[in-house]
mmCIF file of C-alpha atoms in Angstrom:
data_model
loop_
_atom_site.group_PDB
_atom_site.id
_atom_site.type_symbol
_atom_site.label_atom_id
_atom_site.label_comp_id
_atom_site.label_asym_id
_atom_site.label_seq_id
_atom_site.Cartn_x
_atom_site.Cartn_y
_atom_site.Cartn_z
ATOM 1 C CA GLY A 1 -24.815 13.123 -33.684
ATOM 2 C CA VAL A 2 -22.327 13.303 -30.909
ATOM 3 C CA GLN A 3 -23.084 15.496 -27.971
ATOM 4 C CA THR A 4 -20.135 17.469 -26.111
ATOM 5 C CA CYS A 5 -20.101 17.985 -22.537
ATOM 6 C CA ALA A 6 -19.276 21.475 -20.983
ATOM 7 C CA LEU A 7 -17.253 19.776 -18.217
ATOM 8 C CA PRO A 8 -15.283 16.490 -19.618
ATOM 9 C CA ILE A 9 -14.862 13.880 -17.174
ATOM 10 C CA LEU A 10 -13.063 10.673 -17.526
ATOM 11 C CA ILE A 11 -13.936 7.681 -15.137
ATOM 12 C CA GLY A 12 -11.441 5.119 -15.103
ATOM 13 C CA HIS A 13 -7.882 3.970 -14.067
ATOM 14 C CA PHE A 14 -8.232 0.948 -11.644
ATOM 15 C CA SER A 15 -4.827 1.305 -9.854
ATOM 16 C CA SER A 16 -3.127 3.772 -7.848
ATOM 17 C CA ASP A 17 -0.087 4.007 -9.943
ATOM 18 C CA ALA A 18 -2.026 4.489 -13.262
ATOM 19 C CA THR A 19 -4.042 7.482 -11.809
ATOM 20 C CA GLU A 20 -1.068 9.293 -10.445
ATOM 21 C CA ALA A 21 0.805 8.519 -13.954
ATOM 22 C CA ALA A 22 -1.999 10.227 -15.977
ATOM 23 C CA GLY A 23 -2.992 13.104 -13.198
ATOM 24 C CA ASP A 24 -0.558 15.575 -14.759
ATOM 25 C CA ILE A 25 -1.965 15.184 -18.222
ATOM 26 C CA TYR A 26 -5.427 15.485 -16.805
ATOM 27 C CA GLN A 27 -4.798 18.178 -14.508
ATOM 28 C CA ALA A 28 -2.981 20.175 -17.371
ATOM 29 C CA ALA A 29 -5.862 19.558 -19.871
ATOM 30 C CA GLY A 30 -8.298 20.893 -16.890
ATOM 31 C CA LEU A 31 -9.851 17.245 -17.214
ATOM 32 C CA VAL A 32 -11.868 15.744 -13.981
ATOM 33 C CA ALA A 33 -10.788 12.461 -13.539
ATOM 34 C CA ILE A 34 -12.824 10.050 -11.110
ATOM 35 C CA SER A 35 -11.053 6.787 -10.256
ATOM 36 C CA PRO A 36 -13.344 4.101 -9.014
ATOM 37 C CA THR A 37 -10.663 1.944 -7.359
ATOM 38 C CA SER A 38 -7.633 3.924 -6.923
ATOM 39 C CA THR A 39 -6.741 3.477 -3.028
ATOM 40 C CA ALA A 40 -3.306 4.589 -2.191
ATOM 41 C CA VAL A 41 -2.827 7.698 0.401
ATOM 42 C CA ARG A 42 -2.880 11.079 -1.113
ATOM 43 C CA ALA A 43 -0.412 13.412 -0.547
ATOM 44 C CA ASN A 44 -1.672 16.557 1.491
ATOM 45 C CA HIS A 45 0.354 18.995 -0.895
ATOM 46 C CA GLY A 46 2.511 19.021 -3.826
ATOM 47 C CA LEU A 47 5.846 20.235 -2.589
ATOM 48 C CA SER A 48 7.603 16.954 -3.312
ATOM 49 C CA ARG A 49 6.490 17.275 -6.526
ATOM 50 C CA LEU A 50 7.687 21.095 -7.122
ATOM 51 C CA LEU A 51 10.888 19.823 -5.836
ATOM 52 C CA GLY A 52 11.311 17.094 -7.777
ATOM 53 C CA LEU A 53 11.254 14.529 -5.019
ATOM 54 C CA ARG A 54 9.398 11.348 -4.789
ATOM 55 C CA SER A 55 6.822 11.550 -2.132
ATOM 56 C CA PRO A 56 5.922 8.882 0.125
ATOM 57 C CA GLU A 57 2.254 9.326 -0.694
ATOM 58 C CA LEU A 58 0.460 9.480 -3.943
ATOM 59 C CA ALA A 59 0.825 12.796 -5.486
ATOM 60 C CA LEU A 60 -2.577 13.592 -7.396
ATOM 61 C CA GLY A 61 -3.812 16.910 -8.776
ATOM 62 C CA THR A 62 -6.611 18.981 -7.502
ATOM 63 C CA ASN A 63 -8.965 17.558 -10.645
ATOM 64 C CA ILE A 64 -8.730 13.617 -9.598
ATOM 65 C CA PHE A 65 -11.299 12.194 -7.012
ATOM 66 C CA ARG A 66 -11.600 8.959 -5.927
ATOM 67 C CA VAL A 67 -14.775 6.664 -4.868
ATOM 68 C CA ALA A 68 -12.884 3.887 -2.822
ATOM 69 C CA PRO A 69 -11.477 5.210 0.665
ATOM 70 C CA SER A 70 -7.502 5.575 1.029
ATOM 71 C CA ASP A 71 -5.712 2.925 2.141
ATOM 72 C CA ARG A 72 -4.897 4.829 5.318
ATOM 73 C CA VAL A 73 -8.722 3.479 6.514
ATOM 74 C CA ALA A 74 -7.656 -0.147 5.769
ATOM 75 C CA VAL A 75 -4.429 0.115 7.617
ATOM 76 C CA ARG A 76 -6.253 1.998 10.704
ATOM 77 C CA GLN A 77 -8.400 -1.221 10.672
ATOM 78 C CA LEU A 78 -5.522 -3.636 10.415
ATOM 79 C CA VAL A 79 -3.742 -1.921 13.317
ATOM 80 C CA GLU A 80 -6.324 -1.674 15.337
ATOM 81 C CA TYR A 81 -7.003 -5.781 14.663
ATOM 82 C CA ILE A 82 -3.260 -5.929 15.865
ATOM 83 C CA ARG A 83 -4.133 -3.861 19.016
ATOM 84 C CA GLN A 84 -7.083 -6.138 19.852
ATOM 85 C CA TYR A 85 -5.102 -9.246 18.948
ATOM 86 C CA ASN A 86 -2.321 -8.166 21.519
ATOM 87 C CA LYS A 87 -4.676 -7.211 23.961
ATOM 88 C CA SER A 88 -6.112 -11.039 24.068
ATOM 89 C CA HIS A 89 -3.119 -12.738 23.282
ATOM 90 C CA LEU A 90 -0.268 -11.500 25.630
ATOM 91 C CA ASP A 91 1.828 -14.758 25.598
ATOM 92 C CA HIS A 92 2.446 -14.203 21.702
ATOM 93 C CA SER A 93 1.502 -10.544 20.669
ATOM 94 C CA ILE A 94 2.625 -8.922 17.558
ATOM 95 C CA SER A 95 5.410 -6.464 18.152
ATOM 96 C CA GLN A 96 7.737 -7.178 14.957
ATOM 97 C CA MET A 97 6.274 -7.453 11.442
ATOM 98 C CA ALA A 98 7.772 -7.411 7.869
ATOM 99 C CA VAL A 99 5.843 -6.323 4.645
ATOM 100 C CA ILE A 100 6.667 -8.417 1.505
ATOM 101 C CA TYR A 101 5.801 -6.139 -1.698
ATOM 102 C CA GLU A 102 6.699 -5.956 -5.344
ATOM 103 C CA GLU A 103 9.775 -4.148 -6.624
ATOM 104 C CA ASN A 104 9.230 -1.266 -8.760
ATOM 105 C CA ASN A 105 5.550 -0.911 -7.686
ATOM 106 C CA ARG A 106 4.409 2.543 -6.111
ATOM 107 C CA TYR A 107 1.241 1.005 -4.635
ATOM 108 C CA GLY A 108 3.379 -1.572 -2.487
ATOM 109 C CA GLU A 109 5.985 1.157 -1.243
ATOM 110 C CA LEU A 110 2.950 3.563 -0.379
ATOM 111 C CA TYR A 111 1.280 0.861 1.364
ATOM 112 C CA LYS A 112 4.314 -0.420 3.305
ATOM 113 C CA HIS A 113 5.106 3.206 4.381
ATOM 114 C CA THR A 114 1.659 3.974 5.622
ATOM 115 C CA PHE A 115 1.457 0.800 7.509
ATOM 116 C CA GLN A 116 5.045 1.620 9.207
ATOM 117 C CA GLN A 117 3.634 4.967 10.230
ATOM 118 C CA ALA A 118 0.514 3.594 11.898
ATOM 119 C CA PHE A 119 2.221 -0.003 13.382
ATOM 120 C CA THR A 120 5.392 2.103 14.950
ATOM 121 C CA GLN A 121 2.372 4.268 16.619
ATOM 122 C CA LEU A 122 1.096 0.988 18.137
ATOM 123 C CA GLY A 123 4.535 0.427 19.473
ATOM 124 C CA GLY A 124 5.332 -2.239 16.844
ATOM 125 C CA GLN A 125 8.519 -2.484 14.887
ATOM 126 C CA LEU A 126 8.617 -3.018 10.944
ATOM 127 C CA LEU A 127 11.447 -5.239 10.118
ATOM 128 C CA ASN A 128 12.035 -3.996 6.406
ATOM 129 C CA ALA A 129 14.812 -1.434 5.586
ATOM 130 C CA ASP A 130 13.301 1.919 5.485
ATOM 131 C CA ASN A 131 14.885 2.487 1.964
ATOM 132 C CA PRO A 132 13.072 0.503 -0.660
ATOM 133 C CA SER A 133 16.375 -0.222 -2.505
ATOM 134 C CA GLN A 134 17.627 -1.800 0.363
ATOM 135 C CA ASP A 135 14.690 -3.644 1.681
ATOM 136 C CA SER A 136 15.309 -7.377 0.810
ATOM 137 C CA CYS A 137 11.493 -7.959 1.130
ATOM 138 C CA ARG A 138 10.831 -5.731 -1.924
ATOM 139 C CA ILE A 139 10.685 -8.908 -4.378
ATOM 140 C CA ALA A 140 10.993 -8.583 -8.150
ATOM 141 C CA ILE A 141 8.234 -10.930 -9.601
ATOM 142 C CA GLY A 142 9.561 -12.973 -12.534
ATOM 143 C CA ALA A 143 13.361 -11.746 -12.246
ATOM 144 C CA ALA A 144 15.838 -14.476 -12.688
ATOM 145 C CA ASP A 145 16.971 -13.872 -9.227
ATOM 146 C CA THR A 146 13.505 -13.857 -7.594
ATOM 147 C CA GLN A 147 13.779 -17.343 -5.852
ATOM 148 C CA ALA A 148 17.070 -16.187 -4.343
ATOM 149 C CA ARG A 149 15.546 -12.752 -3.376
ATOM 150 C CA ARG A 150 12.699 -14.582 -1.638
ATOM 151 C CA GLN A 151 15.123 -16.873 0.465
ATOM 152 C CA HIS A 152 17.033 -13.805 1.522
ATOM 153 C CA CYS A 153 13.900 -12.000 2.675
ATOM 154 C CA LEU A 154 12.828 -15.157 4.747
ATOM 155 C CA GLU A 155 15.930 -15.569 6.252
ATOM 156 C CA THR A 156 17.177 -11.937 7.155
ATOM 157 C CA VAL A 157 13.711 -10.283 7.913
ATOM 158 C CA ALA A 158 10.562 -12.293 7.584
ATOM 159 C CA ASN A 159 11.850 -15.337 10.064
ATOM 160 C CA ARG A 160 12.258 -12.443 12.945
ATOM 161 C CA ALA A 161 8.729 -11.164 12.352
ATOM 162 C CA ASP A 162 5.718 -12.176 14.656
ATOM 163 C CA ALA A 163 3.496 -11.707 11.313
ATOM 164 C CA LEU A 164 3.931 -10.914 8.008
ATOM 165 C CA LEU A 165 1.883 -8.318 5.545
ATOM 166 C CA LEU A 166 1.771 -9.283 1.554
ATOM 167 C CA VAL A 167 1.206 -6.549 -0.360
ATOM 168 C CA PRO A 168 0.524 -7.527 -3.874
ATOM 169 C CA SER A 169 0.932 -5.193 -7.051
ATOM 170 C CA SER A 170 -2.391 -3.500 -8.584
ATOM 171 C CA ASP A 171 -1.820 -5.465 -11.775
ATOM 172 C CA ARG A 172 -2.100 -8.728 -9.818
ATOM 173 C CA LYS A 173 -5.199 -7.691 -7.576
ATOM 174 C CA SER A 174 -8.458 -9.545 -8.090
ATOM 175 C CA THR A 175 -10.895 -7.134 -9.057
ATOM 176 C CA ARG A 176 -12.548 -4.939 -6.480
ATOM 177 C CA LEU A 177 -15.727 -4.934 -8.343
ATOM 178 C CA ASN A 178 -16.595 -8.440 -7.528
ATOM 179 C CA SER A 179 -16.199 -7.299 -3.806
ATOM 180 C CA SER A 180 -18.966 -6.605 -1.241
ATOM 181 C CA HIS A 181 -16.659 -5.349 1.392
ATOM 182 C CA THR A 182 -17.186 -1.448 2.217
ATOM 183 C CA VAL A 183 -13.586 -0.836 2.905
ATOM 184 C CA ILE A 184 -11.303 -3.099 0.507
ATOM 185 C CA SER A 185 -7.346 -3.538 0.794
ATOM 186 C CA TYR A 186 -5.461 -6.074 -0.960
ATOM 187 C CA ALA A 187 -2.737 -6.628 1.852
ATOM 188 C CA VAL A 188 -2.798 -10.082 3.176
ATOM 189 C CA PHE A 189 -2.225 -10.207 6.912
ATOM 190 C CA CYS A 190 -0.408 -13.543 8.044
ATOM 191 C CA LEU A 191 0.323 -14.667 11.735
ATOM 192 C CA LYS A 192 3.232 -16.703 11.939
ATOM 193 C CA LYS A 193 2.823 -20.094 14.234
ATOM 194 C CA LYS A 194 4.814 -20.088 17.306
#
């Protein structure tokens, strides 16, 4: 027969978006969930949720655990790389960047927000608009106007940047299970030729 467990545990959800969406249900049911691959930065408290506001960080209940490190770790490493790069490339340092990410994708918005905080602490400037709804580099994949929006992003933001950070959505990422890296980030860092 089937044996039941005194502490029901769910292992799953391979994206931060799915983990966040299901978190309230698991919390209400008292179910412990372990996500092996969710990496978006976790909010420190649930105040935004209580007020009905969308937090700039991932809102997870106390029963949700993750095995992979937060994107904050990957962002710190990327910003440290930029700092080291700038020390050795004084003639063409990276001081302005743009983040290109997918529209209606919470993961991309969170990654952009986390990167912006760290990069501005370094003294850098993110050229994207702060408000996602006004960000011309928030691209709608598969939309009829995708090509026009990409062109607008390139003309208004990306052409002024020293480097670009491309953040694919979680459903377009290659599987992290095939990676041997200890800290995995799906953001792609691109230096522009000068």
